[in-house]
GROMACS .gro file of C-alpha atoms in nm:
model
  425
    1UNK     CA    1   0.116  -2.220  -2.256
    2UNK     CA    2   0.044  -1.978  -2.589
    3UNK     CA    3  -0.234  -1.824  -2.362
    4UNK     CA    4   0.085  -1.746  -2.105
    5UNK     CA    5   0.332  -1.667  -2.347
    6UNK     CA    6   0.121  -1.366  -2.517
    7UNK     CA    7   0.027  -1.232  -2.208
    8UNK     CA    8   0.376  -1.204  -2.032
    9UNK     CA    9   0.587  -1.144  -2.394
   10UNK     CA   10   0.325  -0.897  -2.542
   11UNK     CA   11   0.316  -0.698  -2.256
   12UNK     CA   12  -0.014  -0.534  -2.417
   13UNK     CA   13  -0.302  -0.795  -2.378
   14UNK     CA   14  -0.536  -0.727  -2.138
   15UNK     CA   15  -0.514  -1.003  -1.784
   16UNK     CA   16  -0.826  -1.159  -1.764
   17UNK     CA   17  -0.848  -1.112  -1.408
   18UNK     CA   18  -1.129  -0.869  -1.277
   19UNK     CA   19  -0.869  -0.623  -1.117
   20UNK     CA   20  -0.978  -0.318  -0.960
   21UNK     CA   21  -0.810  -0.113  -1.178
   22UNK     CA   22  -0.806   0.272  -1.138
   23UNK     CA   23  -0.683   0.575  -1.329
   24UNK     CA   24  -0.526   0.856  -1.074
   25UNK     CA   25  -0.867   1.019  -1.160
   26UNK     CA   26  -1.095   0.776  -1.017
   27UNK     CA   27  -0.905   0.736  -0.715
   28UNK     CA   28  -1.033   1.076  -0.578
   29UNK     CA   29  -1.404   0.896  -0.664
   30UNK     CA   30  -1.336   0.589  -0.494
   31UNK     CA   31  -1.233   0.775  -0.163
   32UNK     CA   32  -1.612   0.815  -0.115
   33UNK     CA   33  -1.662   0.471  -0.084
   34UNK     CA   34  -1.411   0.500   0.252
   35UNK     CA   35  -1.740   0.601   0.470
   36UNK     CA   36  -1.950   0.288   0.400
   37UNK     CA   37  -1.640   0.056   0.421
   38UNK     CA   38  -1.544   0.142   0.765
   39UNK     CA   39  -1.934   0.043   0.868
   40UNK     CA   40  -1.797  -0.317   0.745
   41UNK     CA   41  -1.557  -0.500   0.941
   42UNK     CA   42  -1.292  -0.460   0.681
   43UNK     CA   43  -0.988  -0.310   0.600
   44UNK     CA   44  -0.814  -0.086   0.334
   45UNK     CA   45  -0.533  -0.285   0.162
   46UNK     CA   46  -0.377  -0.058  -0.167
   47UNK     CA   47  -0.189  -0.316  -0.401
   48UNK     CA   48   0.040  -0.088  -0.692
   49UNK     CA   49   0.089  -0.310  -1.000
   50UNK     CA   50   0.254  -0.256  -1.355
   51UNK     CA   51   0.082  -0.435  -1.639
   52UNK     CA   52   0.123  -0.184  -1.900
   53UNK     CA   53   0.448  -0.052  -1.824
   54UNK     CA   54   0.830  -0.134  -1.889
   55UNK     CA   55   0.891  -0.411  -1.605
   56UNK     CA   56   0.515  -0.542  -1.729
   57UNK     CA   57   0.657  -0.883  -1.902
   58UNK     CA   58   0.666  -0.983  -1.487
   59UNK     CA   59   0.424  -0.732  -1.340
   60UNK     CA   60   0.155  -0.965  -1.508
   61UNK     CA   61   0.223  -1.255  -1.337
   62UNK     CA   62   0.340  -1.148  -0.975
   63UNK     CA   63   0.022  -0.903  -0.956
   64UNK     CA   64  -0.206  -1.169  -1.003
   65UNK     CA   65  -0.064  -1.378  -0.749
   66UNK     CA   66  -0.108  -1.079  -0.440
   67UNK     CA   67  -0.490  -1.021  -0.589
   68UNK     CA   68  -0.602  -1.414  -0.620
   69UNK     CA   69  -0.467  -1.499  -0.270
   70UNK     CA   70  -0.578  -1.200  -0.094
   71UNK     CA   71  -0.968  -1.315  -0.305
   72UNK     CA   72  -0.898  -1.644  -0.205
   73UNK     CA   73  -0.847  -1.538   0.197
   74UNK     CA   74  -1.108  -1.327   0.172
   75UNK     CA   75  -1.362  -1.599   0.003
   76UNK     CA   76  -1.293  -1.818   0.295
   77UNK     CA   77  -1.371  -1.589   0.547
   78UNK     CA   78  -1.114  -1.354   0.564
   79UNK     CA   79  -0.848  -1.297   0.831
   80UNK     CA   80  -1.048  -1.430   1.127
   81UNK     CA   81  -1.375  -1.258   0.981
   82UNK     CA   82  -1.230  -0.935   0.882
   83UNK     CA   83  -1.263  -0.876   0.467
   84UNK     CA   84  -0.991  -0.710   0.270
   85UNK     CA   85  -1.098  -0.445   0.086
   86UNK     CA   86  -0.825  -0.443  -0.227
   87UNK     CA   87  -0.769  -0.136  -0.445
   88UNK     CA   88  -0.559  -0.201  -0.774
   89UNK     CA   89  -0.406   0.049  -0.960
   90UNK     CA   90  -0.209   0.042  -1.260
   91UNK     CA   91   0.024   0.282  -1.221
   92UNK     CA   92   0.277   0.171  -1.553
   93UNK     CA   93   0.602   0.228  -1.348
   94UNK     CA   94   0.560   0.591  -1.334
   95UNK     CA   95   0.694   0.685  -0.935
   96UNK     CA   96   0.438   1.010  -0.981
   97UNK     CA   97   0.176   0.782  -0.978
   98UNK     CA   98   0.256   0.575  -0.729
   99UNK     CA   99   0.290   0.876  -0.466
  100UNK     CA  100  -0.008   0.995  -0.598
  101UNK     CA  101  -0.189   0.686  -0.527
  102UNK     CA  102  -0.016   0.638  -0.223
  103UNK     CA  103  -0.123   1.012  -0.095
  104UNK     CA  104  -0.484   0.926  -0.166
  105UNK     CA  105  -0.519   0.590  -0.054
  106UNK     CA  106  -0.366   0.713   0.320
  107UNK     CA  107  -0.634   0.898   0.365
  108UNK     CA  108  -0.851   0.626   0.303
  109UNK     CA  109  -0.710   0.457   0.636
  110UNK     CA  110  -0.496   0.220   0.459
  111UNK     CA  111  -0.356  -0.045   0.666
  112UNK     CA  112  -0.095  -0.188   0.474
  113UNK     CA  113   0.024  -0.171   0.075
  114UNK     CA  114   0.129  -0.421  -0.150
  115UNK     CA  115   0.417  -0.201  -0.340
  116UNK     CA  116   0.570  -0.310  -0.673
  117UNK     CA  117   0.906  -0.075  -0.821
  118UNK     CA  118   1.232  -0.005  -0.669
  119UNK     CA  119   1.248   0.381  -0.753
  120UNK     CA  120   0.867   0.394  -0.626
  121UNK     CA  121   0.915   0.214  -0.308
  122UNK     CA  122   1.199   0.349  -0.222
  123UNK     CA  123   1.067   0.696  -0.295
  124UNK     CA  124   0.794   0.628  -0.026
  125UNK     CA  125   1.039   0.486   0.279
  126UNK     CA  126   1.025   0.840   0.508
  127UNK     CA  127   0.633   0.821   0.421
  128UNK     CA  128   0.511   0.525   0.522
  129UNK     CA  129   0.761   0.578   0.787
  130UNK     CA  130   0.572   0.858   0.904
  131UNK     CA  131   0.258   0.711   0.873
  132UNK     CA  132   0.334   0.438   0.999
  133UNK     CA  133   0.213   0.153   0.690
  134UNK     CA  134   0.392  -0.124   0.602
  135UNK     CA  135   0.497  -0.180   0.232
  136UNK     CA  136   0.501  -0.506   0.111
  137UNK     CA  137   0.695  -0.485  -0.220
  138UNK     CA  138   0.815  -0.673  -0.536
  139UNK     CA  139   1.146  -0.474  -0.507
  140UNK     CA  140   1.392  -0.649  -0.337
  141UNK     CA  141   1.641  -0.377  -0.286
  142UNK     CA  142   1.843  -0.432   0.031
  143UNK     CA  143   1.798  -0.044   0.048
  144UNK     CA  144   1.484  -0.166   0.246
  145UNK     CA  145   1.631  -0.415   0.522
  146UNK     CA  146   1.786  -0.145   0.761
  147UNK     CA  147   1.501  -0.090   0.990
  148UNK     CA  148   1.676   0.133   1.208
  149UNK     CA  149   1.940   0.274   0.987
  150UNK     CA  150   2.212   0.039   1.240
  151UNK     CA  151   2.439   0.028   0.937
  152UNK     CA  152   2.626   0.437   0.909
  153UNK     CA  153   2.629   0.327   0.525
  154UNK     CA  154   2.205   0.314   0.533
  155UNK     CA  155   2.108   0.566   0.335
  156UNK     CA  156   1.789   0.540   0.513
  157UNK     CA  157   1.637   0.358   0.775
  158UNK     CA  158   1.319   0.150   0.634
  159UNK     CA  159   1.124   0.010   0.947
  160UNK     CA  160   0.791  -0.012   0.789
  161UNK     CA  161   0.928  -0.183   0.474
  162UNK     CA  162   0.922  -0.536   0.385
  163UNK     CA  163   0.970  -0.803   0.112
  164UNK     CA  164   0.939  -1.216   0.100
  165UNK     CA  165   1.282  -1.360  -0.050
  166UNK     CA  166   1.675  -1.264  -0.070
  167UNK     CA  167   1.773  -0.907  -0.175
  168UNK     CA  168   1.851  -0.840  -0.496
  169UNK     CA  169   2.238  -0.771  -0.327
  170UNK     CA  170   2.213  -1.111  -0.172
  171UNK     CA  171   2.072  -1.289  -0.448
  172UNK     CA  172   2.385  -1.143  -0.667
  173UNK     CA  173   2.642  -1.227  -0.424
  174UNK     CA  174   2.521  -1.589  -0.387
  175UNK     CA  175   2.537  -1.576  -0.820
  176UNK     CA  176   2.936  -1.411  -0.747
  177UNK     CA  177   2.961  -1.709  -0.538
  178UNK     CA  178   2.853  -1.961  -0.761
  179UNK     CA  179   3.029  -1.822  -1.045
  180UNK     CA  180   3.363  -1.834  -0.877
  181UNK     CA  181   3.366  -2.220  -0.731
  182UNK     CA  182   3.250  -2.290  -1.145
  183UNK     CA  183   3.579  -2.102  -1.204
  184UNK     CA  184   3.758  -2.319  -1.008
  185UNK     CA  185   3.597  -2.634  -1.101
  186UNK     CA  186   3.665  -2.497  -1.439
  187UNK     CA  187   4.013  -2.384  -1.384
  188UNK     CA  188   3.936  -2.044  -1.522
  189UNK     CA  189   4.272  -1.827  -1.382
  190UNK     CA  190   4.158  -1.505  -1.424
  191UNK     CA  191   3.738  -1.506  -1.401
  192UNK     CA  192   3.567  -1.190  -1.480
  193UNK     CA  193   3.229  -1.071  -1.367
  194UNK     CA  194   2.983  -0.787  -1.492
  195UNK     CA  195   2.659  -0.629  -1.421
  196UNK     CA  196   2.461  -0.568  -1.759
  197UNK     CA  197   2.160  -0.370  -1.678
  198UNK     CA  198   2.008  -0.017  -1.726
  199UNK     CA  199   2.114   0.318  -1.492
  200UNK     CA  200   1.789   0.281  -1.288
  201UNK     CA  201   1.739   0.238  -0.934
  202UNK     CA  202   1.646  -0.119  -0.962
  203UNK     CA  203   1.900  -0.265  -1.227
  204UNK     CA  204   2.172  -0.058  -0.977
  205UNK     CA  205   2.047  -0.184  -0.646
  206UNK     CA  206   2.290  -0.479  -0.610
  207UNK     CA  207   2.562  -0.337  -0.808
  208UNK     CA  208   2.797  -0.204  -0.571
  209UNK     CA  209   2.743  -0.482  -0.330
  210UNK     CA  210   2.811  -0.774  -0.578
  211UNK     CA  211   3.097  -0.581  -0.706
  212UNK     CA  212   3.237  -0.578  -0.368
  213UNK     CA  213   3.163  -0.952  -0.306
  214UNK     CA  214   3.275  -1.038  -0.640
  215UNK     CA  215   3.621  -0.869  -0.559
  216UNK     CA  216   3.629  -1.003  -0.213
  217UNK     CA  217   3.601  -1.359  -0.391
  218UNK     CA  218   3.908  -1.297  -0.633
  219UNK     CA  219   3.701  -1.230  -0.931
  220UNK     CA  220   3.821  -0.916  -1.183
  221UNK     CA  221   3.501  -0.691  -1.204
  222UNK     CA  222   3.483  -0.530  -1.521
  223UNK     CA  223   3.310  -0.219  -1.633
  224UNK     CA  224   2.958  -0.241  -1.630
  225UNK     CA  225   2.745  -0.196  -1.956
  226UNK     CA  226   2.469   0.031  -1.965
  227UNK     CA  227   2.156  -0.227  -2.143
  228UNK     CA  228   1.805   0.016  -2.157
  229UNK     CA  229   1.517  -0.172  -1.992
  230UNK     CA  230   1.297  -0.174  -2.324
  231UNK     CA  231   1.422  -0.434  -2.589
  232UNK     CA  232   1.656  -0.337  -2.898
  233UNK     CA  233   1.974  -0.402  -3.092
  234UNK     CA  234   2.216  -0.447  -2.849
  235UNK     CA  235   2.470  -0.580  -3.096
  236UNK     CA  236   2.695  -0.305  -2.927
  237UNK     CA  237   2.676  -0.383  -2.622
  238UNK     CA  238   2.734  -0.731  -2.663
  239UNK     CA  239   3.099  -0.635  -2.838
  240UNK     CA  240   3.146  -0.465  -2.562
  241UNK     CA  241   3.059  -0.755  -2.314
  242UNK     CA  242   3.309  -0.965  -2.588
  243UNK     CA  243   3.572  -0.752  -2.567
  244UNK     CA  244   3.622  -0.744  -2.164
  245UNK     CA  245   3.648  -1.102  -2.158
  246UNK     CA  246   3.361  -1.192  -1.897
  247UNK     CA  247   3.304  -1.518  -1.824
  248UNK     CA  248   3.026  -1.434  -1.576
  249UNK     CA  249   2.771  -1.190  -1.691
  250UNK     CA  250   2.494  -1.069  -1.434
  251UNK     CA  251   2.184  -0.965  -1.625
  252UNK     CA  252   2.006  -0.683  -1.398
  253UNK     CA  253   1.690  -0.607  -1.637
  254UNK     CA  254   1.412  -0.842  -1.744
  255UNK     CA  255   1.196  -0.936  -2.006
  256UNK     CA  256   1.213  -0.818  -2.318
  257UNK     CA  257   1.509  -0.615  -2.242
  258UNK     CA  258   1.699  -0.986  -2.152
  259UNK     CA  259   1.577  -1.169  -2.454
  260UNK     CA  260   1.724  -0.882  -2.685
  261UNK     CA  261   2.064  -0.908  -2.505
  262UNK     CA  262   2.110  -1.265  -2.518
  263UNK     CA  263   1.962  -1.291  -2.912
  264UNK     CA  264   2.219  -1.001  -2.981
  265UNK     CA  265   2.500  -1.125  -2.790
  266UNK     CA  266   2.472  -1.473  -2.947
  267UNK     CA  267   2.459  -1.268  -3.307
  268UNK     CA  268   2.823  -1.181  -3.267
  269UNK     CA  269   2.894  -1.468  -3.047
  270UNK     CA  270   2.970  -1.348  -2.650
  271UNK     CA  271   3.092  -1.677  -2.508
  272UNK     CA  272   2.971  -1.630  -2.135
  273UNK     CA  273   2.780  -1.736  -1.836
  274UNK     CA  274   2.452  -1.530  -1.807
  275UNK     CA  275   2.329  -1.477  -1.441
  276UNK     CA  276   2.008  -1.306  -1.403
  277UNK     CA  277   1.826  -1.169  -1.106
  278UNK     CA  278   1.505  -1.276  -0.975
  279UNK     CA  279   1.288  -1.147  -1.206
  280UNK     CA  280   1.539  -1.187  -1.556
  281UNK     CA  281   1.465  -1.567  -1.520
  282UNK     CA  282   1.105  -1.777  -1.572
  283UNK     CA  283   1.031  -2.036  -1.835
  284UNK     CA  284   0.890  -1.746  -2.068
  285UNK     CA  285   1.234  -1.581  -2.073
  286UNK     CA  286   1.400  -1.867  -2.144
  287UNK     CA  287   1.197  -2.035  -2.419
  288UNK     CA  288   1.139  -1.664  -2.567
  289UNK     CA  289   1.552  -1.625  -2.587
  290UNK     CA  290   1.615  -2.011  -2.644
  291UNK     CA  291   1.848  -1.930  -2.349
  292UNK     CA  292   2.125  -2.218  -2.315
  293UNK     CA  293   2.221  -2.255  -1.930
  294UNK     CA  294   2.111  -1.947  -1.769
  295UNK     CA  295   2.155  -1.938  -1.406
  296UNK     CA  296   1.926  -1.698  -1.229
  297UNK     CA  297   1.786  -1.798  -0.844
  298UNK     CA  298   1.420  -1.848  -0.703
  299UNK     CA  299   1.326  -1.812  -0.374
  300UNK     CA  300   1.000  -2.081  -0.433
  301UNK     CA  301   0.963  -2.409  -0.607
  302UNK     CA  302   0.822  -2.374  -0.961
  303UNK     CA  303   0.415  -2.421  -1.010
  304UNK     CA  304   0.342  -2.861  -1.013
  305UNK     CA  305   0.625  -2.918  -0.809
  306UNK     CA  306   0.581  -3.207  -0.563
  307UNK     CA  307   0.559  -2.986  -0.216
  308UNK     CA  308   0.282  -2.931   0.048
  309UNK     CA  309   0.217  -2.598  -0.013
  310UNK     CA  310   0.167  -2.635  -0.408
  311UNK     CA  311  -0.204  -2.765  -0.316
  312UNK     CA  312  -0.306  -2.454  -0.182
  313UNK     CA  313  -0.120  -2.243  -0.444
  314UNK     CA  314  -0.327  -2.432  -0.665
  315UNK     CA  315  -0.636  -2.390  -0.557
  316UNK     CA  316  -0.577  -2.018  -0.547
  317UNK     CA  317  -0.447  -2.001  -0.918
  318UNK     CA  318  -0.761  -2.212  -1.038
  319UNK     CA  319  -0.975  -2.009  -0.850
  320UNK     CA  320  -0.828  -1.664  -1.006
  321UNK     CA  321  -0.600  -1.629  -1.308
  322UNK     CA  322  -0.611  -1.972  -1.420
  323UNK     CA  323  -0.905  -2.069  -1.395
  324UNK     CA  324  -0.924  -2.166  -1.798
  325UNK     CA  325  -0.547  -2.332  -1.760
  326UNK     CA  326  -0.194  -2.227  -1.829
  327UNK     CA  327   0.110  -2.230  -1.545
  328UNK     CA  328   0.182  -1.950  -1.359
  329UNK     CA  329   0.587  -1.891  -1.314
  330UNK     CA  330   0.731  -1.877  -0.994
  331UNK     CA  331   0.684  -1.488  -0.988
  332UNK     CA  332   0.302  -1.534  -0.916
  333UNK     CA  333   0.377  -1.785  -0.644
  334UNK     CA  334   0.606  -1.518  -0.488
  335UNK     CA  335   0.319  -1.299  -0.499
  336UNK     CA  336   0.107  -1.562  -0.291
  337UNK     CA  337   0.398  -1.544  -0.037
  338UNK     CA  338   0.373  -1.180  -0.017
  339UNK     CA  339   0.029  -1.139   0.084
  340UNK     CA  340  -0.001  -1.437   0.290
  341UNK     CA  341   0.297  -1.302   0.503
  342UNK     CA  342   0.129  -0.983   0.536
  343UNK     CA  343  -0.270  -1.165   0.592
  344UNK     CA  344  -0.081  -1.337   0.887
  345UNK     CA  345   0.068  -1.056   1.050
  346UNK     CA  346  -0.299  -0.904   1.033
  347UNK     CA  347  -0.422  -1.202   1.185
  348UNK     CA  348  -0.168  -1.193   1.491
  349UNK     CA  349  -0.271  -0.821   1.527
  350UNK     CA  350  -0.631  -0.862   1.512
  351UNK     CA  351  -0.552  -1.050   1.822
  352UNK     CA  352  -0.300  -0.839   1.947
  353UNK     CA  353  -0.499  -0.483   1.957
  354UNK     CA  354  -0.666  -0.456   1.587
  355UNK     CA  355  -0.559  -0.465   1.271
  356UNK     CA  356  -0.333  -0.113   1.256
  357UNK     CA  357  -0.051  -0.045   1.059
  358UNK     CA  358   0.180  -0.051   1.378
  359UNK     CA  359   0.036  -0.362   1.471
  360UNK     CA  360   0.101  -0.526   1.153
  361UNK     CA  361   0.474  -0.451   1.165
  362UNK     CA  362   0.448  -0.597   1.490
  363UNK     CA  363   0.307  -0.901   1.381
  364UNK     CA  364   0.605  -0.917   1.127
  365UNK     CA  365   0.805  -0.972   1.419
  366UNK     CA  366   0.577  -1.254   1.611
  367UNK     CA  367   0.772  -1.566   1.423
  368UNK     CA  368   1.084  -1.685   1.391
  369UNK     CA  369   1.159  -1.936   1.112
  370UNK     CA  370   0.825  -1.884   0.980
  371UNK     CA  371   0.608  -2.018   0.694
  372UNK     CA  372   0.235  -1.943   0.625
  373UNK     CA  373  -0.004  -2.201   0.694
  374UNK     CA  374  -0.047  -2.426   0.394
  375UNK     CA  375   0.233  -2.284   0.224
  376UNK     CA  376   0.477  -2.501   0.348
  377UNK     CA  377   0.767  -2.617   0.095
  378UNK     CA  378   0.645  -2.306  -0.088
  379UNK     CA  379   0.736  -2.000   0.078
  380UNK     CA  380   1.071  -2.074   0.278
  381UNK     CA  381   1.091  -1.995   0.644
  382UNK     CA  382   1.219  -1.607   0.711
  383UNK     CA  383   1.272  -1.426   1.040
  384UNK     CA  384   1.197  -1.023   1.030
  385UNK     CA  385   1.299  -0.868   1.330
  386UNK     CA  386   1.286  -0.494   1.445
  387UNK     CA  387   1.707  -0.414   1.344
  388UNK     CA  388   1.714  -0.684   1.051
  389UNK     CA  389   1.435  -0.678   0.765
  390UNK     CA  390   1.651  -0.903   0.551
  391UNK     CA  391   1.379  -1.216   0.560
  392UNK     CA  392   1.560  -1.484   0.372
  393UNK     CA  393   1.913  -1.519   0.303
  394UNK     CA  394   1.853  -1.855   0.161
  395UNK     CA  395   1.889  -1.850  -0.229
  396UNK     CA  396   1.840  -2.152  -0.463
  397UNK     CA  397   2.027  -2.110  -0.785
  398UNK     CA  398   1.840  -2.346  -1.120
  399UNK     CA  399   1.988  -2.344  -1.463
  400UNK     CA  400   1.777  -2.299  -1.763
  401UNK     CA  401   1.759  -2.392  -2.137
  402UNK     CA  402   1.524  -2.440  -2.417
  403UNK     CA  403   1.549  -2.731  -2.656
  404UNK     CA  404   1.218  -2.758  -2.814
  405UNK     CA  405   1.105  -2.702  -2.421
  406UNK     CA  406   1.200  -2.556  -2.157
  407UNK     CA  407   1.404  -2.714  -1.861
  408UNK     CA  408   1.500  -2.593  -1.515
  409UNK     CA  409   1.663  -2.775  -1.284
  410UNK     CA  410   1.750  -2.692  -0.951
  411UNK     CA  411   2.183  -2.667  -0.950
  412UNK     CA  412   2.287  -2.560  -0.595
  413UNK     CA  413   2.152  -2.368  -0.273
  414UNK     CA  414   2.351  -2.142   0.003
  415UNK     CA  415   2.222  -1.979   0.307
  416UNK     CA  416   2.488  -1.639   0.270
  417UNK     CA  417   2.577  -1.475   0.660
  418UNK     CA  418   2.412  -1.211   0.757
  419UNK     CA  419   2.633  -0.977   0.746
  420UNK     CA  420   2.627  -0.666   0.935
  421UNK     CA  421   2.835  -0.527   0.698
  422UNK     CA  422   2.565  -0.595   0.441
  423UNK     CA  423   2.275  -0.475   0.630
  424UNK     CA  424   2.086  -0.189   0.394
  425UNK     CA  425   2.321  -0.248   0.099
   0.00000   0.00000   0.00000
């Protein structure tokens, strides 16, 4: 656990993984390795990570959990014989970096990517578009579910973009919804809901959407409050939260940036619900900000839980990242999904005309209802299809506090429509 906590918290130490870490320099070396890996029969996966940059506090343990079960697939045999061949790079949130990398490793004959950031991945849609390779990110932005651009409000259409779990819109309106049946259990007259979060293109993807759904409930949406992404004194931002009377307060950052808002905000004593997103909630958050009932949803179970799927998970964490101990939060297990969504779309096109880019997406499309083998009860069943790229609109909601530990419990779970209204936004 104190191995764990310094890692994630720190946001400086070192993983202990044997990544395949490259500067933007040494990419131009390792394209000379291209030649003698197309003699193998493998392909060219690139994976984009952050472990020294601002959304690092997560990047450290979702990373990890693409890299060990791509090592693990590849260690037994690979998909159907064909080897992986996994470039890392470190690219510290900086979008420049990431089209960089993504320039370079196309001409490598890159098959698919394993993306990370919002503003990066959604700088690359009309690119990988183009070239036709299939993304595979850790943003959630429903900016990236419109295949075909069939909703006029798409901003743009996304068909070679994909993600395992709820959008970060859909994961926010299920929190909306939650928030305003405890208002009416609680016989709250007037509840009030606001987004706390940076002016970035991932704290903003699901605000306009949840402020919509929030309205459309009967909630009051109040003004949003600009919180930066790196931790400080947010004393003044938590009077502001105080002053506009929210019950319901959606936390849109993560980390560091969310322990510092709750510590302030319980400094001059904001009496609210805190809601984060997907990646604002983990048992290091919580013990970190001795956080008292935060809600915040999960698209997996959490590592030890008693489902099918946690065997394999297990063997690939003890085989990788922790292999000397600790527990992995339910970010690395989402990272597991990930690539085994993507290893079994290269499978189905490895028998479907080779393992292409085009082919890949294809596969995407193959299943309906679909789990990875061995992961069942860990990744939930999603359905891609060539107009919808919204996987899951399942979200489980869990509460979280510290008392000396950490508990989470599991407090409801909706399925939301699907929308078209909601397609792409």
């Amino acid at each position: 656990m104190k191995r764990q906590k310094k890692q994630y918290a720190e946001g400086k130490e070192e993983t202990k993984v044997k990544h395949t870490k490259l500067t933007l320099l040494a990419l131009s070396a390792s394209l000379l390795l291209g030649a003698s890996a197309q003699a193998q029969d493998s392909v060219f996966v690139g994976h984009l990570v952050d472990y020294t940059g601002p959304t690092a506090f997560v990047g450290k343990a979702y990373g990890p959990g693409v890299y060990d079960a791509i090592n693990y697939v590849n260690a037994h045999g690979g998909i159907d014989g064909t080897q992986i061949e996994l470039t890392q790079l470190d690219y510290a949130y900086k979008v420049p970096e990431a089209l960089a990398a993504y320039k370079a490793w196309s001409s490598r004959d890159m098959v698919a990517m394993q993306g990370w950031g919002t503003a990066d991945t959604e700088a690359l849609i009309s690119f990988v578009a183009k070239d036709k390779i299939p993304v595979f990110s850790a943003s959630y932005s429903a900016h990236l579910t419109d295949p075909q651009g069939t909703n006029p409000a798409t901003q743009k259409p996304a068909p070679y973009n994909f993600f395992y779990g709820p959008s970060y819109s859909d994961t926010c309106r299920a929190l909306a919804q939650w928030a305003a049946e405890d208002a009416k259990e609680k016989g709250i007259e007037n509840p009030t809901f606001l987004h706390a979060g940076d002016n970035h293109p991932y704290p903003n993807a699901p605000k306009e959407a949840c402020k919509a759904y929030a309205e459309e409930l009967g909630m009051t949406v109040a003004d949003p409050v600009v919180v930066p992404m790196a931790p400080g004194d947010f004393k003044a931002q938590c009077l502001t939260i105080k002053e506009s009377g929210a019950q319901y307060v959606y936390l849109a950052n993560l980390g560091g940036s969310v322990v510092a808002l709750l510590k302030s905000c319980g400094t001059v004593g904001v009496e609210a619900n805190y809601m984060g997103n997907v990646w604002a909630g983990d048992y290091v958050t919580i013990e970190a900000s001795q956080a008292k009932n935060m809600i915040f949803p999960s698209s997996t179970p959490f590592y030890g839980q008693d489902v099918p799927g946690m065997d394999l998970v297990t063997k690939i964490a003890e085989s990788g990242e922790f292999a000397d101990g600790g527990k992995p939060t339910h970010h690395y297990i989402r990272g597991i999904c990930s690539a085994y969504y993507m290893m079994e779309a290269m499978a189905w096109a490895k028998e479907n005309g080779g393992i292409t880019g085009e082919n890949i997406k294809k596969g995407m499309y193959a299943k309906q209802d679909w789990v990875p083998e061995g992961l069942e009860g860990v990744c939930l069943p999603s359905t891609w299809t060539d107009t919808d790229h919204r996987g899951l609109m399942t979200v489980a909601i869990n509460q979280g506090s510290y008392d000396g530990e950490v508990k989470i419990e599991r407090i409801n779970e909706t399925t939301l429509p699907r929308r078209d209204d909601w397609l792409g936004l």
